[in-house]
Coordinates of C-alpha atoms in Angstrom, one line a residue:
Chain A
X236 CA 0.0 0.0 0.0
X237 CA 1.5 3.5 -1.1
X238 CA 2.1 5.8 1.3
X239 CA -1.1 8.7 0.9
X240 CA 0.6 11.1 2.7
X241 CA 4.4 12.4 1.5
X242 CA 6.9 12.9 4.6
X243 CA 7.2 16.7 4.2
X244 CA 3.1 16.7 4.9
X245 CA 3.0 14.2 7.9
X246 CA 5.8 16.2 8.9
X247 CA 4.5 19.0 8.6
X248 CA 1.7 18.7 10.6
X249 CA 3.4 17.1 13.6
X250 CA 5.5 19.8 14.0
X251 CA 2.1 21.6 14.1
X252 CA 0.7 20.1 16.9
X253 CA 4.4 19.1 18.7
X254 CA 6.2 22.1 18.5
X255 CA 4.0 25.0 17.2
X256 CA 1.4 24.6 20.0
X257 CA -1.5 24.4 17.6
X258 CA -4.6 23.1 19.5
X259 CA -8.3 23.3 19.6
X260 CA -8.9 26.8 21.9
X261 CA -12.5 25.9 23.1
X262 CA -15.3 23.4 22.0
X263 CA -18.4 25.7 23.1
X264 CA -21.9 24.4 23.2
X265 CA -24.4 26.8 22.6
X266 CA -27.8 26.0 24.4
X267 CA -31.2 27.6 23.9
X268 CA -32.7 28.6 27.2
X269 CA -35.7 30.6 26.4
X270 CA -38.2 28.0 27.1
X271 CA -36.9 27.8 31.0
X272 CA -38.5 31.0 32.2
X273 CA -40.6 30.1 35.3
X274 CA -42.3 32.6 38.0
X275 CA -39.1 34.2 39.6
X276 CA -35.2 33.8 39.4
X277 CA -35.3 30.7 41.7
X278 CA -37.2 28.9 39.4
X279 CA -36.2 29.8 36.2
X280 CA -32.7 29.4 37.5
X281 CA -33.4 25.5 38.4
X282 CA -35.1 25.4 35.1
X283 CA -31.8 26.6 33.4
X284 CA -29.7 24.5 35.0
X285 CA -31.2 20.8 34.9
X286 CA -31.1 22.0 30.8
X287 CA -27.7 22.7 30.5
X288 CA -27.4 19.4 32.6
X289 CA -29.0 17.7 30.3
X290 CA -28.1 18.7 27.1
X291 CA -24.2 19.1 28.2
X292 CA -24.2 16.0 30.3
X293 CA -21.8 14.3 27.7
X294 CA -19.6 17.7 26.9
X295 CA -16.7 17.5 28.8
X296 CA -16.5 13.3 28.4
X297 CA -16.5 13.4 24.3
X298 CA -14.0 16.3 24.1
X299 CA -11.8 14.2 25.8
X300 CA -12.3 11.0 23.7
X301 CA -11.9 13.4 20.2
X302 CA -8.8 14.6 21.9
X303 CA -7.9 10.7 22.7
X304 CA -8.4 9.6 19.3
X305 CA -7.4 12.0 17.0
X306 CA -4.5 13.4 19.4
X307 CA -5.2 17.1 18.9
X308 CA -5.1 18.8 22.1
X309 CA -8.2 20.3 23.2
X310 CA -8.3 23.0 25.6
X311 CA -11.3 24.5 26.9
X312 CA -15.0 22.8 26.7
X313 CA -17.5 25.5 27.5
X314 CA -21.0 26.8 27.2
X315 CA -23.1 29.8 25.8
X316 CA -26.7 30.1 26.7
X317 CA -29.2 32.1 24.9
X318 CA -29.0 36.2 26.3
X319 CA -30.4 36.1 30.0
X320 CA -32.4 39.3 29.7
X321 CA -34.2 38.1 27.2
X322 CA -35.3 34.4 29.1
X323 CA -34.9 36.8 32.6
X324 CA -37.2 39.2 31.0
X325 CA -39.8 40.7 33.9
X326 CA -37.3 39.4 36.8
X327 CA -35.7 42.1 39.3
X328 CA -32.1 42.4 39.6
X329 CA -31.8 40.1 42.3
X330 CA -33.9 37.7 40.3
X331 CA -30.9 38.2 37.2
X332 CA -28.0 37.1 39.9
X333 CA -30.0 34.1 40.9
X334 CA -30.2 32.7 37.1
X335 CA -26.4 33.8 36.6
X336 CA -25.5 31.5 40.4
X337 CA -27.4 28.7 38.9
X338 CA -25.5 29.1 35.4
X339 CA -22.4 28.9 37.3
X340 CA -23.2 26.0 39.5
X341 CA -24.6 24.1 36.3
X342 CA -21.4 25.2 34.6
X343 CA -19.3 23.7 37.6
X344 CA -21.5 20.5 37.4
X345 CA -21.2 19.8 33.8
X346 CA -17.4 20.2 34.4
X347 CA -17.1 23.4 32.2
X348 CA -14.7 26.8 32.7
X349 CA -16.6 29.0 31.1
X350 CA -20.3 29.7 30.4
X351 CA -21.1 32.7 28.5
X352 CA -24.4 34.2 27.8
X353 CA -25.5 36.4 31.0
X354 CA -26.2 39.0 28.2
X355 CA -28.3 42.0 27.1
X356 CA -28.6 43.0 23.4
X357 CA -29.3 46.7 24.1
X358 CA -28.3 48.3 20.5
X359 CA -31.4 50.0 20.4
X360 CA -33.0 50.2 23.3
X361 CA -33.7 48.8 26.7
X362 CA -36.4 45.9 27.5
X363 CA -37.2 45.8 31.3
X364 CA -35.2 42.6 31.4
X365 CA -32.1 44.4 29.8
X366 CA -32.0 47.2 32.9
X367 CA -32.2 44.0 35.4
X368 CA -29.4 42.7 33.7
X369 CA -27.1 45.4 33.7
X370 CA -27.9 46.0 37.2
X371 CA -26.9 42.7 37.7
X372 CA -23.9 42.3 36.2
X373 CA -21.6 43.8 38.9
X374 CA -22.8 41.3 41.5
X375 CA -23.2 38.6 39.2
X376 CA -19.7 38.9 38.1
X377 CA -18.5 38.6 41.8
X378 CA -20.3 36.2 43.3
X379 CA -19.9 33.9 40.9
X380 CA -16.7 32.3 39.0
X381 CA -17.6 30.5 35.4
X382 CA -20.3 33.4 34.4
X383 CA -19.3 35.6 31.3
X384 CA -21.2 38.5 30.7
X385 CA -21.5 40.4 28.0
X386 CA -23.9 43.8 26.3
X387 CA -24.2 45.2 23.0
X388 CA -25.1 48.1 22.1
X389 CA -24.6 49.0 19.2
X390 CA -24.9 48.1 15.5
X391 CA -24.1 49.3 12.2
X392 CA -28.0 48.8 11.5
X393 CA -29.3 50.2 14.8
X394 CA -26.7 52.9 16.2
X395 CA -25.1 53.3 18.9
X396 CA -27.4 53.2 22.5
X397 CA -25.4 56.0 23.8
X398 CA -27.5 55.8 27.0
X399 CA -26.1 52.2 27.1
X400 CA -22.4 53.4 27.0
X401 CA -23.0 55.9 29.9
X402 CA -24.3 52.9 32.4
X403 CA -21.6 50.5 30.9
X404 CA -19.0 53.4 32.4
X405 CA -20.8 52.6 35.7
X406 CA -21.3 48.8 35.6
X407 CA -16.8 48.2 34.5
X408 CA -16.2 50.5 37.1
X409 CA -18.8 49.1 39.8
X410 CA -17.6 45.7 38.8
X411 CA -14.1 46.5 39.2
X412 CA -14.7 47.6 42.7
X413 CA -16.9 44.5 43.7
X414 CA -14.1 41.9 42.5
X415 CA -11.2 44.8 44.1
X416 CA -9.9 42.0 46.4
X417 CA -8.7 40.4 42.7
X418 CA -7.4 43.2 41.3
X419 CA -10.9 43.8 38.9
X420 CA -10.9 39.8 37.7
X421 CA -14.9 40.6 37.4
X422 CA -14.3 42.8 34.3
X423 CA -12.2 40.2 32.5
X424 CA -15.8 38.5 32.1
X425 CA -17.5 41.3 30.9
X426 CA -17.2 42.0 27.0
X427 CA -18.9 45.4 25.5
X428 CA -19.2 44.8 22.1
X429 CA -21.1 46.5 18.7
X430 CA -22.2 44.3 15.6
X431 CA -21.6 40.8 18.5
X432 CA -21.7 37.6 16.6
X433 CA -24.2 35.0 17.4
X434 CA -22.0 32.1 17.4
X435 CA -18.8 33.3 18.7
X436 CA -17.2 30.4 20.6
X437 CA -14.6 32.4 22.6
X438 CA -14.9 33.4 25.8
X439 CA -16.2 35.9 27.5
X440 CA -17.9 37.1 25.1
X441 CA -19.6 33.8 23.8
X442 CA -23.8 34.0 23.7
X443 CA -25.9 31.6 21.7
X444 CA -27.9 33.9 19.7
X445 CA -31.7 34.3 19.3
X446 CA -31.7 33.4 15.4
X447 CA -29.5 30.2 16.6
X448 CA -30.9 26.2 16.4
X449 CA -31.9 24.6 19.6
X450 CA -28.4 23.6 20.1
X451 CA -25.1 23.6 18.6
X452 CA -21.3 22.9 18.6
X453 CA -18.9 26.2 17.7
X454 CA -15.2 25.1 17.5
X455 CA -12.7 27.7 18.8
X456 CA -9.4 26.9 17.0
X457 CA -6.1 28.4 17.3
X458 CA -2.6 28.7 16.3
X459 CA -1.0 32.3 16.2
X460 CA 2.8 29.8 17.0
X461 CA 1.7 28.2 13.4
X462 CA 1.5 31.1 11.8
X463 CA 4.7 32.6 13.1
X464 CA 6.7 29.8 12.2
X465 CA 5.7 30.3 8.8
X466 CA 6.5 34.1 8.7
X467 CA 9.9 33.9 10.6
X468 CA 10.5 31.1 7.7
X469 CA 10.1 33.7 4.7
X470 CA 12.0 37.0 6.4
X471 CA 12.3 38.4 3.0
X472 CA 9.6 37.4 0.9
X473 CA 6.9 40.4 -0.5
X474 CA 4.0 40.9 1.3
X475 CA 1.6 39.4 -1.3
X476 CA 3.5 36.6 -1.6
X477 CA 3.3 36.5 2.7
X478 CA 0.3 36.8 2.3
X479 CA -0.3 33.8 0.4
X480 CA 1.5 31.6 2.1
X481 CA -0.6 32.3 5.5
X482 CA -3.8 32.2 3.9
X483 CA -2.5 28.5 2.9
X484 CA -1.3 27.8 6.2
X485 CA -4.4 29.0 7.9
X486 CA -6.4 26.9 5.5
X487 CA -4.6 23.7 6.8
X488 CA -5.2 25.0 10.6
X489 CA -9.1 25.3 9.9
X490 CA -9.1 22.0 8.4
X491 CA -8.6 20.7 12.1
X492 CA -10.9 23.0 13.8
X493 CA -13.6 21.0 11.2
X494 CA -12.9 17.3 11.7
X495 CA -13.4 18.7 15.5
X496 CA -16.7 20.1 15.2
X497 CA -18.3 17.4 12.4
X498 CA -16.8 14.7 14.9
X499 CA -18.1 16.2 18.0
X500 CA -21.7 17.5 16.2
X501 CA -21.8 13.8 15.5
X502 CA -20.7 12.3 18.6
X503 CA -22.9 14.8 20.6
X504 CA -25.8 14.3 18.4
X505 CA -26.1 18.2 18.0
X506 CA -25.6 20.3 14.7
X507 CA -22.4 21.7 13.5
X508 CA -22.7 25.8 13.7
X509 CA -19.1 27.2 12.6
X510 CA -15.1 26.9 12.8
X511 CA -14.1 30.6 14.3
X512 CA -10.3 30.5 13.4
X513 CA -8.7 33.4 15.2
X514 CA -5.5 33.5 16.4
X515 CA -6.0 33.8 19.9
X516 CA -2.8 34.3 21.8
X517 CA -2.0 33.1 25.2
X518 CA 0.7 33.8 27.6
X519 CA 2.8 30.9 26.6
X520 CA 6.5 31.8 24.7
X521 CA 5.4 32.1 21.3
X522 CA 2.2 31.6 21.1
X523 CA 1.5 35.5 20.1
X524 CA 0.1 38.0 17.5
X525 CA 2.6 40.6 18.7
X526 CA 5.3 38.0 17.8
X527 CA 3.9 37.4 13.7
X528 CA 3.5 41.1 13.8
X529 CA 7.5 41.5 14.7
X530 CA 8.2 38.7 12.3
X531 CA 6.9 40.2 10.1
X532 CA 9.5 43.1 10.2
X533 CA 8.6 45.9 13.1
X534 CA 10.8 45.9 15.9
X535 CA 8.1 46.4 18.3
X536 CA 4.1 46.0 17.9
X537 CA 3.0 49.6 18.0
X538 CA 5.7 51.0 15.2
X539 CA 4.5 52.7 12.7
X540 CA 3.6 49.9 10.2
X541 CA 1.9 47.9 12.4
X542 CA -1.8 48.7 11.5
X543 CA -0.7 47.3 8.1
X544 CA 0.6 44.1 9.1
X545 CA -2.4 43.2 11.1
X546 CA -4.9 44.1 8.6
X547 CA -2.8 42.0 6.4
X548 CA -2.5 39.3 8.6
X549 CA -6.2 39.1 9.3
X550 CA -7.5 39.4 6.4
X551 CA -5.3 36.5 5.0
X552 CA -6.4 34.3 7.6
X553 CA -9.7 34.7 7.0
X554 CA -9.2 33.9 3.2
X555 CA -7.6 30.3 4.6
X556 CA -10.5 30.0 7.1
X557 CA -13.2 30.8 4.1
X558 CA -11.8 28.1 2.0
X559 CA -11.2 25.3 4.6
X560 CA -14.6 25.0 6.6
X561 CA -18.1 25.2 5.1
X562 CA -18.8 27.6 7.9
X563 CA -16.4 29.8 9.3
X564 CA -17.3 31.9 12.3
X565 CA -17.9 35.6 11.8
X566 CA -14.8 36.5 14.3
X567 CA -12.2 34.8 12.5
X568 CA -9.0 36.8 12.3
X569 CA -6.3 37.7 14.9
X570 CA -7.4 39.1 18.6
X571 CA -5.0 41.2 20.0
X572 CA -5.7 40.9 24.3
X573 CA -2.5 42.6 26.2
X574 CA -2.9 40.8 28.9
X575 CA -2.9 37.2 27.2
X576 CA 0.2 37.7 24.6
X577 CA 3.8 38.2 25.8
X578 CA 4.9 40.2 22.6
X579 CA 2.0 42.8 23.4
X580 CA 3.4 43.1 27.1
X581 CA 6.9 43.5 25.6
X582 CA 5.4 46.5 23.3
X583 CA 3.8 48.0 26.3
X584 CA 6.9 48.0 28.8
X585 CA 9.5 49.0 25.9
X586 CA 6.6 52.4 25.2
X587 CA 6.0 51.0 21.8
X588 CA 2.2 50.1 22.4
X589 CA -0.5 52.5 24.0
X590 CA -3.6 52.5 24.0
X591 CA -4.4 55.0 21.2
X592 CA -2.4 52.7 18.6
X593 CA -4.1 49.9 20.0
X594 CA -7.3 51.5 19.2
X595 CA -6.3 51.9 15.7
X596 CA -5.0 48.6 15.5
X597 CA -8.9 47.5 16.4
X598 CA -10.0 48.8 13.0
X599 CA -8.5 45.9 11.2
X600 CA -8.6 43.0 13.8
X601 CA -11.0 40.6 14.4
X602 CA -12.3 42.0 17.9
X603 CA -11.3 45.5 19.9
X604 CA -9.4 46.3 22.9
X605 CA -9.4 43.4 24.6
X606 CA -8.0 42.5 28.5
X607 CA -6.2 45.9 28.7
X608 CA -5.5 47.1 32.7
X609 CA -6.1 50.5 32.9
X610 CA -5.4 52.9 36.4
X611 CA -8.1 52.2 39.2
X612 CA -8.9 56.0 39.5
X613 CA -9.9 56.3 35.8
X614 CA -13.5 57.7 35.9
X615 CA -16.9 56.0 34.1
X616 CA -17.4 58.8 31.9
X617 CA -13.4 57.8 30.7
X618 CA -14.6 54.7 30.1
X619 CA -17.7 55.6 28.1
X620 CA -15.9 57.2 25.9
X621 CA -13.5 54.4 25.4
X622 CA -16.6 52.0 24.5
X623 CA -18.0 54.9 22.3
X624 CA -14.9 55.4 20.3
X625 CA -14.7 51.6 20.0
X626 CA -18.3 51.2 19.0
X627 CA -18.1 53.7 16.2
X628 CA -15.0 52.0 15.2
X629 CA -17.2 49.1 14.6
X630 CA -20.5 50.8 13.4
X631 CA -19.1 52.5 10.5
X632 CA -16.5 49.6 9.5
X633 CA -19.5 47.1 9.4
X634 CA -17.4 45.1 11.5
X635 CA -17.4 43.8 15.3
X636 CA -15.4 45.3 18.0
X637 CA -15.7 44.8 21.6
X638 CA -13.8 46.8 24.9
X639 CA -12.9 44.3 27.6
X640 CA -11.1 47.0 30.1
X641 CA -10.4 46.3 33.6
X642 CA -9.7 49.5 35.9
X643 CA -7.6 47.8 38.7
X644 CA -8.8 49.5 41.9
X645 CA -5.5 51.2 43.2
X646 CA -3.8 50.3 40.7
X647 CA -1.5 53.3 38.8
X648 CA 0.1 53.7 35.4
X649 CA 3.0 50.7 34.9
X650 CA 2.2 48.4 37.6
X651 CA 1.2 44.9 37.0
X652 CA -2.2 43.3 37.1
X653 CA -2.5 39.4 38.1
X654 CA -5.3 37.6 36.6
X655 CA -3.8 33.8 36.3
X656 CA -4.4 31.4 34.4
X657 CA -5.3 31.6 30.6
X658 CA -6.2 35.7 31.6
X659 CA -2.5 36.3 32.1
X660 CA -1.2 39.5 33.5
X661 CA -1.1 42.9 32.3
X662 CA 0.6 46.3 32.6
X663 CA -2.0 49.2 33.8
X664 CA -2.0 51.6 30.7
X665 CA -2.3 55.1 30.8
X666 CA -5.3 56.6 29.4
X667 CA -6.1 59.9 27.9
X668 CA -7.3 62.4 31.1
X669 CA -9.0 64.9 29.3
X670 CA -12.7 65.0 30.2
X671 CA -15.3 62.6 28.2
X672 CA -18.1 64.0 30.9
X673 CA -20.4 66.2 28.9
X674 CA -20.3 64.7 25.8
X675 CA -20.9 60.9 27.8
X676 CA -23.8 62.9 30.0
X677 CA -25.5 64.0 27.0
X678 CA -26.6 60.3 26.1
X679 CA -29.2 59.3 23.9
X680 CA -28.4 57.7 20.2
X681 CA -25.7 57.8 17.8
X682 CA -28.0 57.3 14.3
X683 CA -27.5 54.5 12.0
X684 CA -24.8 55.4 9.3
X685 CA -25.3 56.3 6.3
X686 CA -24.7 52.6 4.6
X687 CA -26.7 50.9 6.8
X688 CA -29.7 52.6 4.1
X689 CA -29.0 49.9 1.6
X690 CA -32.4 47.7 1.1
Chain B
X280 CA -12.6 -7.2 11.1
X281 CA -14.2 -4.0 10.4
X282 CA -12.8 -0.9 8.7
X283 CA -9.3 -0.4 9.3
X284 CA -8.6 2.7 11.5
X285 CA -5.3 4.2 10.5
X286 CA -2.6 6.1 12.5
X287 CA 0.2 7.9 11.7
X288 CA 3.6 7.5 13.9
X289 CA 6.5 9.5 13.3
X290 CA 9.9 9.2 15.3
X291 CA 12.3 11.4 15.6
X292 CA 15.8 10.8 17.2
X293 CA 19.3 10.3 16.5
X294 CA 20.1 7.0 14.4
X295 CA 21.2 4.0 16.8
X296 CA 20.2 0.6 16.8
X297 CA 17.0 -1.3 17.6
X298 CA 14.9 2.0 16.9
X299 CA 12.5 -0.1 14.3
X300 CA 12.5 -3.4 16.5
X301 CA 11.5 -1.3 19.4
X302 CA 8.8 0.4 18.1
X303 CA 7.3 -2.5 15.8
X304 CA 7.6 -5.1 19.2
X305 CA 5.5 -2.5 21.0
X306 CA 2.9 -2.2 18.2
X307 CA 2.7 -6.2 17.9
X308 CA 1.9 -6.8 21.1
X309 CA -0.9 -4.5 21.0
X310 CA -2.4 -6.2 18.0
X311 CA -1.4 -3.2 16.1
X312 CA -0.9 -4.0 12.7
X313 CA 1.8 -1.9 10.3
X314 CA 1.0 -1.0 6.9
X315 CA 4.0 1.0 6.0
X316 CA 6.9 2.4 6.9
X317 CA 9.0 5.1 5.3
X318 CA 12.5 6.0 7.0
X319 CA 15.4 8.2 6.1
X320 CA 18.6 8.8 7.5
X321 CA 20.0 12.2 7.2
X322 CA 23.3 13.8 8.8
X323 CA 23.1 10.5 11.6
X324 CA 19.2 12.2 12.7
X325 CA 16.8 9.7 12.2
X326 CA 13.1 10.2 10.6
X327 CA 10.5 7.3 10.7
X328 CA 7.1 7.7 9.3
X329 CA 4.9 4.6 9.9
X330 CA 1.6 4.2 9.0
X331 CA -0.2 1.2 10.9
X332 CA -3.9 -0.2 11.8
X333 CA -4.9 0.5 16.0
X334 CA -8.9 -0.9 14.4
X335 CA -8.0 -4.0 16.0
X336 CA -6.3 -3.1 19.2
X337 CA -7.7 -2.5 22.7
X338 CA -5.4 0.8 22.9
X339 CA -6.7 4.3 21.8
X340 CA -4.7 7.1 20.2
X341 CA -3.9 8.9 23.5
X342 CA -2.6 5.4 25.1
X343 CA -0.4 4.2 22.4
X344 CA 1.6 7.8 22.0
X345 CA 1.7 7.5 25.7
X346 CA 3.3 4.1 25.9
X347 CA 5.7 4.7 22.9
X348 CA 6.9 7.9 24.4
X349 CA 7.5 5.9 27.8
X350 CA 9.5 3.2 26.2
X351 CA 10.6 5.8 23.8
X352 CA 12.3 8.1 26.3
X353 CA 15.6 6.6 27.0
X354 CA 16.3 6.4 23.4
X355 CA 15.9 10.1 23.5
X356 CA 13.4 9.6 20.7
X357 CA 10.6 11.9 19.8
X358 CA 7.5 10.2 18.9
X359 CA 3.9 11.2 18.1
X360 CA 0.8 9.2 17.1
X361 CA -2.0 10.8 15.2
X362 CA -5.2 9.7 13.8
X363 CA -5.0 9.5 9.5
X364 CA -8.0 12.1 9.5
X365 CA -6.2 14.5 11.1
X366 CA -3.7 14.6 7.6
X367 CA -6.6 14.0 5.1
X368 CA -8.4 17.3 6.6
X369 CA -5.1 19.0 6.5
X370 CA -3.8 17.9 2.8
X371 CA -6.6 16.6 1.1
X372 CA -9.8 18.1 -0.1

């Protein structure tokens, strides 16, 4: 029998997986809960959580067994639940953080890190059940440990809920003061996004969304040590040409991430949604988007240049992702987190990297300023305008970006922030201290632009 | 006999001897049966690619690459073991 691999390929891949760190990020189950709304929190809550019992009873078991017999590491197993304020809708506040504690303990049962989807989609405006919701996000966040939160508000259909930006100053900064005992760990849950994805399978800001089946399987897949292997390999080639050859090698990397998600739609009896192929860095040596970015011929992230390489960089590893999968996840790309990527940290402490070029940098990557530790003393109305600026970024661009800041109470500008764990750490980063107040008090609604008149 | 479930084993290591017997006396006694084998030796380093049939064994992927790389260790060989799919979805369409 002829071999029906060549060496170079067999190879190739191996080195993928051995020495490249190339693994499956996060097998995340999305679960429909709105038929579990009872009389109050209690009871919707106990309905919620004997659903994800049963319908993710098996998660954590056949991640491990695709992991045993295909030998592709598999990270994370986790869950997204349909937006609480909508199921919640009509419950208090208190009644919001009883639903999120029995999320959490249901998460904890099934075995899970993660469950995402204690979520308000306030783009336009504000259902009772979204106000609850917000209100309880700070307390949610903090008395729990698996619950990811996340809001958006706005869209490049809809606007931007300016009125939503003004509380979301409030809830980071409450939050941050509720979870102070951990340097701020409750806003590392909390994602603020505009144009959020439905089927995003990356934490926190995975929600199954309202147009989504019953139930399905969203593979997370990453490899940003992949990917800079294959730059550092070609230091002199043209960009085009660059550009080709990651598109190709993100191609082959999506190509996992889809004998995942058939195998475990299959073995979980639940459909296949999408392959998100992102390059999702974590603190590990080389596994980094700041390091590709350097590869690819800036001495630091944050040189002038750097906006271009990204945008090239994502845009080719979509192209790989769109050919390799059926279904590719609307968030593909490359996220940029400081606190989860060496090379960014490295940027930040050399004063390459701030938070301005970051925001720029947002424009042309998958998501928006993601895990960056900003001083304790920074005000809500600062912070508005952050997730305004961001929002607009994303409204007019048609694209998604999202602000996951974390004002570490007493912390100050260059001291470190310890999350642990997969959240890494982070330098605090100075932000701009001229007022946002008025404009952030005036509130109200950014209109839909222009382009979004195109029926 | 049902379908045969392929695996791909690579080793990687400085050339010395016994590196083939070893490996092939492990897979034997685990009823694992070798369909081919391709192996070069370049600058004394050592590449073996082996393609073989775990359908009929009681070890899965996970368990095999474990024992090998146990009895693979003092050799100072590096060895993986990965399911054929894995290469199909990566180099065939």
């Amino acid at each position: 029998m002829p071999f029906s691999f060549s060496k170079d390929e067999v190879l190739e891949t191996v080195s993928m997986l051995h020495t490249e760190k190339l693994d499956i990020r996060t097998i995340t189950m999305g679960i429909n809960i709105q038929d579990c709304r009872d009389i109050d929190g209690v009871n919707t809550g106990k309905k919620v959580y004997a659903k994800i019992r049963d319908y993710a009873k098996n998660l954590v078991q056949v991640g491990d067994e695709i992991e045993k017999t295909y030998g592709i590491p598999i990270i994370n197993k986790r869950i997204a639940v349909s937006p609480v304020s909508i199921v919640g809708n009509g419950l208090s506040a208190e009644g919001m953080v009883t639903v999120g504690r029995y999320l959490d303990e249901a998460a904890q049962d099934v075995g899970v890190n993660f469950i995402g989807g204690f979520t308000a989609l306030v783009h336009k405006g504000f259902s009772n059940g979204d106000r609850a919701l917000l209100e309880a996000i700070p307390e949610t966040l903090a008395s729990t440990e698996r619950v990811c939160a996340s809001v958006n508000l706005g869209t490049t259909k809809a606007g931007i809920n300016m009125d939503a930006v003004y509380m979301m100053g409030h809830v980071i900064k409450a939050t941050a003061e509720r979870t102070g005992d951990k340097n701020g760990l409750g806003c590392a849950k909390l994602v603020i996004f505009c144009n959020a994805v439905e089927d995003n399978p990356f934490m926190a800001g995975a929600f199954h969304g309202i147009g989504e089946a019953e139930s399905t399987i969203n593979i997370g897949i990453s490899g940003p040590g992949v990917i800079l292997n294959v730059v550092r390999k070609h230091p002199e080639t043209s960009l085009g040409d660059l550009a080709n050859i990651i598109k190709n090698t993100a191609f082959k990397i999506t190509r996992m991430g889809e004998l995942v998600g058939r195998e475990a739609s299959k073995r979980l009896g639940v459909p296949f949604g999408i392959v998100d192929v992102s390059l999702a860095p974590t603190p590990a040596i080389g596994d980094s988007v700041a390091e590709i970015i350097k590869a690819m011929g800036l001495e630091m992230v944050g040189a002038h240049g750097s906006t271009a390489a990204l945008a090239m960089l994502n845009d080719a590893v979509k192209k790989g992702g769109a050919m390799a999968s059926s279904n590719v996840g609307g968030l593909s790309g490359a996220f940029i987190p400081v606190s989860e990527d060496a090379g960014m940290m490295d940027s930040v402490i050399a004063g390459a990297l701030n938070i301005d070029k970051l925001e720029a940098m947002t424009s042309v990557c998958s998501v928006g300023l993601d895990m960056i530790a900003i001083p304790g003393d920074t005000s809500a109305a600062t912070i508005s305008g952050i997730i305004a600026d961001e929002a607009a970024i994303g409204m007019i661009n048609r694209k998604t970006t999202a602000v996951r800041l974390i004002p570490a109470p007493g912390k100050k500008v260059g001291e470190w922030v310890e999350f642990g764990g997969l959240l890494g750490r982070a330098p605090v980063m100075a932000v701009n201290n001229f007022s946002s107040e008025a404009f952030i008090n005036r509130k109200g609604r950014i209109p839909a632009p222009i382009h979004a008149l195109n029926n | 006999m049902g379908e045969p479930e392929k695996i791909i084993i690579t080793v990687l290591g400085h050339d010395q001897v016994g590196i083939i017997a070893k490996i092939s006396t492990i897979l034997a006694s685990n009823n694992i049966n070798i369909l081919d084998i391709s192996q070069t030796i370049l600058q004394g380093f050592f590449t073996m690619v082996m393609v073989a049939d775990i359908s009929a064994s009681k070890l899965d992927v996970g368990n095999l690459k474990k024992m090998l790389q146990e009895q693979g260790g003092p050799m100072n060989l590096e060895i993986t073991v990965q399911h054929e799919d894995i290469f199909k979805f990566m180099h065939r369409i």
